[in-house]
């Protein structure tokens, strides 16, 4: 008997937590269970061929909004190629309309809800030599729920994940009932014991995994649990591993903040779902949040310089029109997170938002991910404009490669939203969205765009572009917008020779002579408003753990 669990991941990570926890809980049947992992970027013909050659007796797919079209195509083909194979589906994308799934797809059955207990029952039934159960919908509540603390730690048997992202779960459920989230219909919280969590985190720390992402929906919803884990990570930091948490910022208190402040720079990332700052919208979606408190806490964390913050907004929520969303954008952007994620409402099956979709005038894509196309408050055209703003936001702000340039550019517009709106319009008018410009070309485009807004300030903007360029890497070729440094070559050479002898500014380059130092750092000349000629030195051996940008030093050229 071969039972094959197939995971089609959104992107390549070490392993899919859902399918591995299913196998870990299968009991005696676990020896009959194999796992096959792919991504939606794999050619479907290759995945189809691999699954066929495995010739499973039972094939089970974990289904989500991001992989459902891919999985459906596989199912139709594999059912014809392997007519004797029983095919089962599970996961959130099939749990809330199982009857319709059975009508639409040639599958044996559907498992709904948390899958560990029901999959254990089904796999052991097959292992015992019995056929598929007569009931085609297996509802998890009828088979019990395995507590999170009783689910085995399956990473202990995994190899080769040291250079990959790890997904980890210390709690299930969420205390909130946001209408756009499946937590709005799920109740209860379940926590893995702290003793287990600390032991398992030590496993990752000992192996210097680069990043561990907690998939807890609101990690800090229970103070004692979150605080104990953060203290453990602070006290056992290995200098390498980064831990990512999704939190509710307004639940942070002075004790939590004190521990976070003590974290090694780069040890922790916080993802904070703001979604909107419109009070009417927040009330309608049942979102409990005090934005003024969130803003104060985010600013305080920013001031420490040790924690990467990722803030989220959702376009398409009720009572949020284009102008209102622009205000939400500006208020969140003003907090200067390392990343600002502009997402779009997904009308998830089974959510309260799905029930209210008609009332809200929501038109969403017919197929997954069921993303909003228009609402009573946003036209199709406005949603398209927001999609373009999202794209330039990703290119220029979230890349972290244009911070100095954007600071200057922002001053030429009424606010950040207006700036990105204008930049998106420039991209659209010049056909730039379809060209996928290179990194250097993005700088050139930004300069061309700046000329349309403030041509009289172009020279200063060119300098900011150069700073952004060289902060990330020591370019081999001089950018087209860089000033000619040949008149300063001798003075720069003398400066580097003196520095190679004294190491006054760059003491950690004591292994470098003048020539080696010239190759190891980059120097750039600029003139202040008072007429002074100064030198910028880009130190690539000292980078920000949050942005990866080089440390920049400034001194008089002579």
Coordinates of C-alpha atoms in Angstrom, one line a residue:
X1 CA 0.0 0.0 0.0
X2 CA 1.4 3.4 -1.0
X3 CA -0.3 6.5 0.2
X4 CA 1.2 9.6 -1.4
X5 CA 0.8 13.1 0.1
X6 CA 1.4 15.7 -2.6
X7 CA 2.2 19.3 -1.6
X8 CA 2.2 22.0 -4.3
X9 CA 3.9 24.8 -2.5
X10 CA 3.5 28.5 -3.4
X11 CA 7.3 28.9 -3.4
X12 CA 10.2 26.6 -2.5
X13 CA 10.7 26.2 1.2
X14 CA 12.2 23.3 3.1
X15 CA 9.0 21.4 3.6
X16 CA 5.3 22.0 3.8
X17 CA 4.3 21.9 7.5
X18 CA 0.8 20.6 6.8
X19 CA 1.7 17.4 4.9
X20 CA 4.5 16.6 7.2
X21 CA 2.3 16.9 10.3
X22 CA -0.2 14.6 8.6
X23 CA 2.4 11.9 8.1
X24 CA 3.8 12.4 11.6
X25 CA 0.3 11.8 13.1
X26 CA -0.6 8.8 10.9
X27 CA 0.6 6.3 13.5
X28 CA 1.2 2.7 12.2
X29 CA 0.3 3.8 8.7
X30 CA 3.1 6.4 8.5
X31 CA 5.4 3.8 7.0
X32 CA 3.0 3.5 4.1
X33 CA 2.9 7.3 3.6
X34 CA 5.3 9.1 1.2
X35 CA 5.6 12.8 0.6
X36 CA 6.1 14.5 -2.7
X37 CA 6.8 18.3 -2.7
X38 CA 6.8 20.6 -5.7
X39 CA 6.0 24.3 -6.3
X40 CA 3.5 26.1 -8.6
X41 CA 6.6 27.2 -10.6
X42 CA 7.4 23.6 -11.6
X43 CA 6.3 22.7 -15.1
X44 CA 3.0 20.8 -14.6
X45 CA 4.0 18.2 -17.1
X46 CA 7.0 17.3 -14.9
X47 CA 4.9 17.1 -11.7
X48 CA 2.3 15.0 -13.5
X49 CA 4.9 12.6 -14.8
X50 CA 6.6 12.2 -11.4
X51 CA 3.3 11.5 -9.6
X52 CA 2.4 9.0 -12.3
X53 CA 5.7 7.1 -12.0
X54 CA 5.2 6.8 -8.3
X55 CA 2.0 4.7 -8.9
X56 CA 0.3 5.5 -5.6
X57 CA -2.7 3.5 -4.4
X58 CA -4.0 6.6 -2.7
X59 CA -3.1 10.2 -3.6
X60 CA -3.9 13.1 -1.3
X61 CA -3.6 16.8 -2.2
X62 CA -3.4 19.8 0.3
X63 CA -5.5 22.6 -1.3
X64 CA -5.1 26.3 -0.9
X65 CA -6.1 29.4 -2.9
X66 CA -2.6 29.7 -4.5
X67 CA -2.4 26.1 -5.7
X68 CA -6.0 25.0 -6.5
X69 CA -6.0 25.7 -10.3
X70 CA -2.7 23.8 -10.5
X71 CA -4.1 20.9 -8.4
X72 CA -7.3 20.7 -10.4
X73 CA -5.5 20.3 -13.7
X74 CA -3.4 17.5 -12.2
X75 CA -6.5 15.8 -10.9
X76 CA -8.2 15.6 -14.2
X77 CA -5.2 14.2 -16.0
X78 CA -4.1 11.8 -13.2
X79 CA -7.5 10.3 -12.8
X80 CA -7.4 9.2 -16.4
X81 CA -3.7 8.0 -16.2
X82 CA -4.2 6.2 -12.8
X83 CA -7.9 5.2 -12.8
X84 CA -7.5 2.8 -9.9
X85 CA -5.9 5.4 -7.6
X86 CA -8.1 6.9 -5.0
X87 CA -7.7 10.7 -4.9
X88 CA -8.5 12.7 -1.7
X89 CA -8.4 16.4 -1.1
X90 CA -8.0 18.4 2.1
X91 CA -7.2 22.0 3.2
X92 CA -9.0 25.3 3.5
X93 CA -9.8 25.6 -0.2
X94 CA -12.1 22.5 -0.2
X95 CA -13.2 22.4 3.4
X96 CA -16.1 24.9 3.1
X97 CA -17.8 23.7 -0.1
X98 CA -16.9 20.0 -0.1
X99 CA -20.2 19.1 -1.8
X100 CA -19.5 21.4 -4.8
X101 CA -15.9 20.1 -5.0
X102 CA -17.2 16.5 -5.3
X103 CA -19.6 17.6 -8.1
X104 CA -16.8 19.4 -10.0
X105 CA -13.8 17.1 -9.6
X106 CA -13.3 13.4 -10.2
X107 CA -12.0 12.6 -6.7
X108 CA -12.8 9.9 -4.2
X109 CA -13.5 12.3 -1.3
X110 CA -12.7 15.4 0.7
X111 CA -11.4 15.8 4.3
X112 CA -12.5 19.0 5.9
X113 CA -10.9 21.0 8.8
X114 CA -7.8 20.2 10.7
X115 CA -6.5 17.1 9.0
X116 CA -4.2 15.1 11.4
X117 CA -6.9 12.9 13.1
X118 CA -9.0 12.3 10.0
X119 CA -6.0 11.5 7.8
X120 CA -4.7 9.1 10.5
X121 CA -8.0 7.3 10.5
X122 CA -8.2 7.2 6.6
X123 CA -4.6 6.1 6.1
X124 CA -4.9 3.3 8.7
X125 CA -8.1 2.1 7.0
X126 CA -6.3 1.8 3.7
X127 CA -3.3 0.2 5.4
X128 CA -5.6 -2.5 6.9
X129 CA -6.6 -3.4 3.3
X130 CA -10.0 -1.9 3.3
X131 CA -11.4 0.1 0.4
X132 CA -12.4 3.8 0.5
X133 CA -15.1 4.6 3.1
X134 CA -18.7 4.8 1.9
X135 CA -18.9 8.5 3.0
X136 CA -17.2 10.8 0.6
X137 CA -16.9 13.8 3.0
X138 CA -14.9 13.1 6.1
X139 CA -15.5 16.0 8.6
X140 CA -12.6 16.4 11.1
X141 CA -14.9 17.1 14.0
X142 CA -16.2 13.5 13.8
X143 CA -12.7 12.1 14.1
X144 CA -11.4 14.3 16.9
X145 CA -8.6 16.8 16.9
X146 CA -5.0 16.0 17.9
X147 CA -3.7 18.7 20.3
X148 CA -0.8 20.7 18.9
X149 CA 1.4 19.5 21.7
X150 CA 0.8 15.9 20.7
X151 CA 1.9 16.4 17.0
X152 CA 5.4 15.0 16.7
X153 CA 8.3 17.3 15.7
X154 CA 9.0 16.0 12.2
X155 CA 11.9 18.3 11.5
X156 CA 14.2 16.0 13.5
X157 CA 14.1 13.6 10.6
X158 CA 14.7 16.2 8.0
X159 CA 18.0 16.8 6.2
X160 CA 19.5 19.7 4.3
X161 CA 17.4 22.5 5.6
X162 CA 20.2 24.6 7.0
X163 CA 20.1 27.0 4.0
X164 CA 16.3 27.2 3.7
X165 CA 13.4 28.9 5.4
X166 CA 11.7 26.8 8.1
X167 CA 8.0 27.1 8.9
X168 CA 7.1 26.5 12.6
X169 CA 3.9 26.5 14.5
X170 CA 3.6 27.2 18.2
X171 CA -0.1 28.0 18.3
X172 CA -3.3 27.4 16.3
X173 CA -6.3 29.6 16.1
X174 CA -6.8 33.3 16.6
X175 CA -8.7 35.3 19.3
X176 CA -10.0 37.8 16.7
X177 CA -12.8 37.5 14.2
X178 CA -11.8 39.6 11.2
X179 CA -14.4 39.1 8.6
X180 CA -11.9 38.5 5.7
X181 CA -10.1 35.7 7.5
X182 CA -11.0 32.1 8.1
X183 CA -10.4 32.7 11.8
X184 CA -13.8 34.4 11.8
X185 CA -15.5 31.0 11.7
X186 CA -12.9 29.0 13.6
X187 CA -13.0 29.1 17.4
X188 CA -10.6 28.3 20.1
X189 CA -6.8 28.5 20.6
X190 CA -4.3 25.6 21.0
X191 CA -0.7 26.2 22.2
X192 CA 2.2 23.9 22.0
X193 CA 3.9 23.4 25.3
X194 CA 6.7 25.8 26.1
X195 CA 9.1 23.0 26.9
X196 CA 8.5 21.5 23.5
X197 CA 8.9 24.8 21.8
X198 CA 12.2 25.6 23.5
X199 CA 13.6 22.2 22.7
X200 CA 12.6 22.5 19.0
X201 CA 13.8 26.0 18.6
X202 CA 17.2 24.8 20.0
X203 CA 17.2 22.3 17.2
X204 CA 17.0 25.1 14.6
X205 CA 19.5 27.3 16.5
X206 CA 22.1 24.5 16.8
X207 CA 21.9 24.0 13.0
X208 CA 22.0 27.7 12.3
X209 CA 18.9 27.8 10.1
X210 CA 18.9 31.2 8.4
X211 CA 15.2 31.9 9.0
X212 CA 12.4 30.4 11.1
X213 CA 8.9 31.7 10.2
X214 CA 6.3 31.2 12.9
X215 CA 3.0 30.6 11.2
X216 CA 1.0 31.4 14.3
X217 CA -1.8 33.8 13.2
X218 CA -1.4 36.2 16.1
X219 CA 1.8 35.1 17.9
X220 CA 1.5 37.5 20.8
X221 CA -2.2 36.9 21.6
X222 CA -1.2 35.2 24.8
X223 CA 1.4 37.2 26.7
X224 CA 3.0 34.5 28.8
X225 CA 3.5 32.2 25.7
X226 CA 5.0 34.9 23.5
X227 CA 7.1 36.5 26.2
X228 CA 8.7 33.2 27.2
X229 CA 9.6 32.4 23.6
X230 CA 11.1 35.8 23.0
X231 CA 13.1 35.6 26.2
X232 CA 14.4 32.2 25.1
X233 CA 15.5 33.5 21.7
X234 CA 17.2 36.5 23.2
X235 CA 19.1 34.3 25.7
X236 CA 20.1 31.6 23.1
X237 CA 20.8 33.8 20.1
X238 CA 23.3 32.1 17.7
X239 CA 24.2 35.2 15.8
X240 CA 22.7 33.9 12.6
X241 CA 19.1 32.7 12.7
X242 CA 16.3 35.2 12.1
X243 CA 12.8 34.6 13.5
X244 CA 9.7 36.0 11.9
X245 CA 6.5 36.6 13.8
X246 CA 3.0 37.9 12.8
X247 CA 1.8 40.0 15.7
X248 CA -0.9 42.4 16.8
X249 CA 1.2 45.4 17.7
X250 CA -1.4 47.0 20.0
X251 CA -1.1 43.9 22.3
X252 CA 2.6 44.7 23.0
X253 CA 3.2 45.9 26.5
X254 CA 6.2 47.2 28.3
X255 CA 7.6 43.8 29.2
X256 CA 7.4 42.5 25.6
X257 CA 8.9 45.8 24.3
X258 CA 11.8 45.5 26.8
X259 CA 12.7 42.0 25.5
X260 CA 12.4 43.0 21.9
X261 CA 14.7 46.0 22.4
X262 CA 17.4 43.6 23.7
X263 CA 17.3 41.4 20.6
X264 CA 20.4 41.2 18.3
X265 CA 19.9 43.5 15.3
X266 CA 18.4 41.3 12.6
X267 CA 17.4 38.5 14.9
X268 CA 13.7 39.2 14.7
X269 CA 11.2 40.3 12.1
X270 CA 7.7 41.5 13.0
X271 CA 4.8 41.4 10.5
X272 CA 2.0 43.7 11.6
X273 CA -1.4 43.6 9.9
X274 CA -2.8 47.1 9.9
X275 CA -5.1 46.5 7.0
X276 CA -6.8 50.0 7.2
X277 CA -6.8 53.1 9.3
X278 CA -10.4 54.0 8.5
X279 CA -12.4 53.6 11.7
X280 CA -15.7 52.7 9.8
X281 CA -13.8 50.0 7.8
X282 CA -12.2 48.5 10.9
X283 CA -15.5 48.3 12.7
X284 CA -17.2 46.7 9.7
X285 CA -14.6 44.0 9.3
X286 CA -14.6 43.3 13.1
X287 CA -11.0 44.4 13.3
X288 CA -10.0 45.3 16.9
X289 CA -7.1 47.8 16.6
X290 CA -6.0 51.0 18.2
X291 CA -4.0 52.6 15.3
X292 CA -2.6 55.4 17.4
X293 CA -1.2 52.9 19.8
X294 CA 0.1 50.8 16.9
X295 CA 1.8 53.8 15.4
X296 CA 3.5 54.8 18.7
X297 CA 4.8 51.3 19.2
X298 CA 6.1 50.9 15.6
X299 CA 7.9 54.2 15.8
X300 CA 9.5 53.2 19.1
X301 CA 10.7 49.9 17.6
X302 CA 12.0 51.7 14.6
X303 CA 14.1 54.0 16.9
X304 CA 16.0 50.9 18.2
X305 CA 17.3 50.0 14.8
X306 CA 17.4 46.2 15.5
X307 CA 14.0 44.9 14.3
X308 CA 12.7 44.6 10.7
X309 CA 9.0 45.6 10.6
X310 CA 6.6 44.6 7.8
X311 CA 3.3 46.4 7.8
X312 CA 0.2 45.3 5.8
X313 CA -2.7 47.1 4.1
X314 CA -5.6 45.5 2.3
X315 CA -7.3 47.2 -0.6
X316 CA -11.0 46.4 -1.3
X317 CA -12.3 46.4 2.2
X318 CA -15.8 47.8 2.9
X319 CA -16.2 51.6 3.3
X320 CA -12.6 52.1 2.0
X321 CA -12.8 54.1 -1.2
X322 CA -9.8 55.3 -3.3
X323 CA -9.3 58.5 -1.3
X324 CA -9.7 56.7 2.0
X325 CA -7.2 54.0 1.0
X326 CA -4.8 56.8 0.1
X327 CA -5.1 58.2 3.6
X328 CA -4.5 54.7 5.1
X329 CA -1.5 54.4 2.9
X330 CA 0.0 57.7 3.9
X331 CA -0.5 57.1 7.6
X332 CA 1.1 53.7 7.5
X333 CA 3.9 54.8 5.2
X334 CA 4.7 57.6 7.7
X335 CA 5.8 54.9 10.2
X336 CA 8.6 54.0 7.8
X337 CA 8.5 50.2 8.1
X338 CA 11.2 48.2 6.3
X339 CA 8.4 46.9 4.1
X340 CA 4.8 48.0 3.4
X341 CA 2.8 45.3 1.8
X342 CA -0.2 46.5 -0.3
X343 CA -2.4 43.4 -0.6
X344 CA -5.9 43.0 -2.1
X345 CA -8.9 41.5 -0.5
X346 CA -9.4 37.8 -1.1
X347 CA -13.0 36.6 -0.6
X348 CA -12.2 33.3 1.1
X349 CA -14.7 30.4 1.0
X350 CA -16.4 30.1 4.4
X351 CA -15.5 33.6 5.6
X352 CA -18.0 36.2 6.8
X353 CA -16.7 38.4 4.0
X354 CA -18.1 35.8 1.5
X355 CA -21.5 36.1 3.1
X356 CA -21.5 39.9 2.8
X357 CA -20.0 40.0 -0.7
X358 CA -23.2 40.8 -2.5
X359 CA -24.2 43.5 0.0
X360 CA -20.7 45.1 -0.4
X361 CA -20.9 44.9 -4.2
X362 CA -17.8 42.9 -4.3
X363 CA -16.8 41.5 -7.6
X364 CA -13.9 39.0 -7.3
X365 CA -12.1 36.7 -9.7
X366 CA -14.1 33.6 -10.4
X367 CA -11.2 31.3 -9.7
X368 CA -8.7 31.3 -6.8
X369 CA -7.4 33.5 -5.3
X370 CA -10.8 35.2 -5.5
X371 CA -9.2 38.6 -5.5
X372 CA -11.3 41.7 -5.5
X373 CA -12.0 43.4 -8.8
X374 CA -14.4 46.1 -7.6
X375 CA -16.6 47.0 -4.7
X376 CA -19.3 49.5 -3.9
X377 CA -16.5 51.9 -2.9
X378 CA -13.8 51.0 -5.5
X379 CA -14.3 50.9 -9.3
X380 CA -12.5 48.4 -11.5
X381 CA -10.3 51.3 -12.8
X382 CA -9.4 52.3 -9.3
X383 CA -8.4 48.7 -8.4
X384 CA -6.2 48.5 -11.5
X385 CA -4.5 51.8 -10.5
X386 CA -3.9 50.4 -7.0
X387 CA -2.4 47.2 -8.6
X388 CA 0.0 49.5 -10.5
X389 CA 0.9 51.4 -7.3
X390 CA 1.5 48.0 -5.6
X391 CA 4.0 47.1 -8.3
X392 CA 6.1 50.4 -8.1
X393 CA 5.9 50.2 -4.3
X394 CA 7.5 46.7 -4.5
X395 CA 10.1 47.9 -7.0
X396 CA 11.2 51.0 -5.2
X397 CA 10.2 51.0 -1.5
X398 CA 10.1 47.3 -0.5
X399 CA 13.3 46.5 -2.4
X400 CA 15.2 48.8 0.1
X401 CA 17.4 50.0 -2.8
X402 CA 16.1 53.6 -3.2
X403 CA 15.6 55.0 0.3
X404 CA 17.7 58.2 -0.2
X405 CA 16.2 58.9 -3.6
X406 CA 12.6 58.3 -2.4
X407 CA 13.1 60.7 0.5
X408 CA 13.9 63.5 -1.9
X409 CA 11.3 62.6 -4.4
X410 CA 8.5 62.4 -1.8
X411 CA 9.1 66.1 -1.0
X412 CA 7.9 67.0 -4.5
X413 CA 4.4 65.6 -4.0
X414 CA 1.5 66.1 -1.6
X415 CA 2.3 62.8 0.1
X416 CA 3.6 59.3 -0.4
X417 CA 0.5 57.9 -2.0
X418 CA 0.4 60.8 -4.5
X419 CA 4.1 60.1 -5.3
X420 CA 3.6 56.4 -6.0
X421 CA 0.4 57.2 -7.9
X422 CA 2.3 59.5 -10.2
X423 CA 5.2 57.1 -10.6
X424 CA 2.8 54.3 -11.5
X425 CA 1.2 56.6 -14.1
X426 CA 4.6 57.3 -15.5
X427 CA 5.3 53.6 -15.8
X428 CA 2.0 53.0 -17.5
X429 CA 2.4 55.9 -20.0
X430 CA 5.8 54.7 -21.0
X431 CA 5.0 51.0 -21.2
X432 CA 7.5 50.2 -18.5
X433 CA 5.4 47.7 -16.6
X434 CA 5.9 45.0 -19.3
X435 CA 9.7 45.6 -19.8
X436 CA 10.9 44.4 -16.4
X437 CA 13.8 46.9 -16.3
X438 CA 17.2 46.0 -14.9
X439 CA 18.3 47.4 -11.5
X440 CA 20.3 50.2 -13.1
X441 CA 17.5 51.0 -15.5
X442 CA 15.2 51.5 -12.5
X443 CA 17.5 54.2 -11.2
X444 CA 17.5 55.8 -14.6
X445 CA 13.7 55.7 -14.8
X446 CA 13.5 57.3 -11.4
X447 CA 15.8 60.1 -12.6
X448 CA 13.7 60.6 -15.7
X449 CA 10.5 60.7 -13.6
X450 CA 12.2 63.2 -11.2
X451 CA 12.9 65.6 -14.0
X452 CA 9.1 65.8 -14.7
X453 CA 8.5 66.9 -11.1
X454 CA 11.5 69.1 -10.1
X455 CA 14.0 69.5 -12.9
X456 CA 15.7 72.3 -11.0
X457 CA 16.8 69.9 -8.3
X458 CA 18.1 67.2 -10.7
X459 CA 21.8 67.5 -9.6
X460 CA 21.1 66.8 -6.0
X461 CA 18.8 63.9 -6.9
X462 CA 21.6 62.4 -9.1
X463 CA 23.8 62.3 -5.9
X464 CA 21.0 60.5 -4.0
X465 CA 20.7 57.9 -6.7
X466 CA 24.4 57.3 -6.6
X467 CA 24.3 56.8 -2.8
X468 CA 21.4 54.3 -3.2
X469 CA 23.3 52.5 -6.0
X470 CA 26.6 52.1 -4.1
X471 CA 25.0 51.4 -0.7
X472 CA 23.9 48.0 -2.0
X473 CA 26.9 47.0 -4.0
X474 CA 30.3 48.1 -5.3
X475 CA 29.4 48.4 -8.9
X476 CA 31.9 47.4 -11.5
X477 CA 30.6 49.9 -14.1
X478 CA 29.9 53.5 -13.4
X479 CA 26.2 54.4 -13.7
X480 CA 25.3 56.8 -16.5
X481 CA 24.0 59.4 -14.1
X482 CA 27.2 59.5 -12.0
X483 CA 29.4 62.6 -12.2
X484 CA 32.9 62.3 -13.7
X485 CA 35.3 61.6 -10.8
X486 CA 38.6 61.9 -12.9
X487 CA 39.4 65.5 -11.6
X488 CA 39.4 64.0 -8.1
X489 CA 41.3 60.8 -8.7
X490 CA 44.6 62.0 -7.3
X491 CA 43.0 63.4 -4.1
X492 CA 41.0 60.2 -3.6
X493 CA 44.2 58.1 -4.1
X494 CA 46.0 60.2 -1.5
X495 CA 43.2 59.8 0.9
X496 CA 43.1 56.0 0.6
X497 CA 46.9 55.8 1.0
X498 CA 46.7 57.8 4.2
X499 CA 43.8 55.6 5.4
X500 CA 45.7 52.4 4.6
X501 CA 48.4 53.6 6.9
X502 CA 46.3 55.0 9.8
X503 CA 43.1 53.0 9.5
X504 CA 41.5 55.9 11.3
X505 CA 38.1 55.6 9.7
X506 CA 38.2 52.0 8.6
X507 CA 40.0 50.1 11.4
X508 CA 38.6 46.7 10.3
X509 CA 40.4 47.0 6.9
X510 CA 43.9 46.6 8.5
X511 CA 44.5 43.7 6.2
X512 CA 44.3 46.0 3.2
X513 CA 46.9 48.1 1.6
X514 CA 46.0 51.2 -0.5
X515 CA 45.2 49.2 -3.7
X516 CA 43.2 46.6 -1.8
X517 CA 41.4 49.2 0.1
X518 CA 40.5 51.0 -3.1
X519 CA 38.9 47.8 -4.4
X520 CA 37.2 46.9 -1.1
X521 CA 35.3 50.2 -0.6
X522 CA 33.7 52.8 -2.9
X523 CA 34.4 56.5 -2.6
X524 CA 32.1 59.2 -4.0
X525 CA 32.7 63.0 -4.1
X526 CA 29.9 65.5 -3.4
X527 CA 29.6 69.2 -2.7
X528 CA 27.7 70.6 0.2
X529 CA 25.4 73.6 -0.1
X530 CA 28.2 75.6 1.7
X531 CA 30.6 74.7 -1.1
X532 CA 32.7 72.2 0.9
X533 CA 34.0 69.1 -1.1
X534 CA 33.4 66.0 0.9
X535 CA 34.0 62.3 0.4
X536 CA 31.5 59.5 1.0
X537 CA 33.0 56.1 1.9
X538 CA 30.8 53.0 1.4
X539 CA 32.0 50.4 3.9
X540 CA 30.9 46.9 2.6
X541 CA 32.2 45.0 5.6
X542 CA 29.7 46.8 7.8
X543 CA 26.2 46.4 6.5
X544 CA 22.9 47.0 8.1
X545 CA 21.3 43.7 9.3
X546 CA 17.9 45.2 8.4
X547 CA 18.5 46.6 4.9
X548 CA 21.9 45.0 3.9
X549 CA 23.1 48.4 2.9
X550 CA 26.7 49.4 3.4
X551 CA 27.6 51.7 6.2
X552 CA 28.3 55.2 4.8
X553 CA 31.0 57.5 6.3
X554 CA 31.5 61.1 5.4
X555 CA 34.7 63.2 5.7
X556 CA 36.4 66.2 4.0
X557 CA 38.1 65.2 0.9
X558 CA 41.4 66.9 1.9

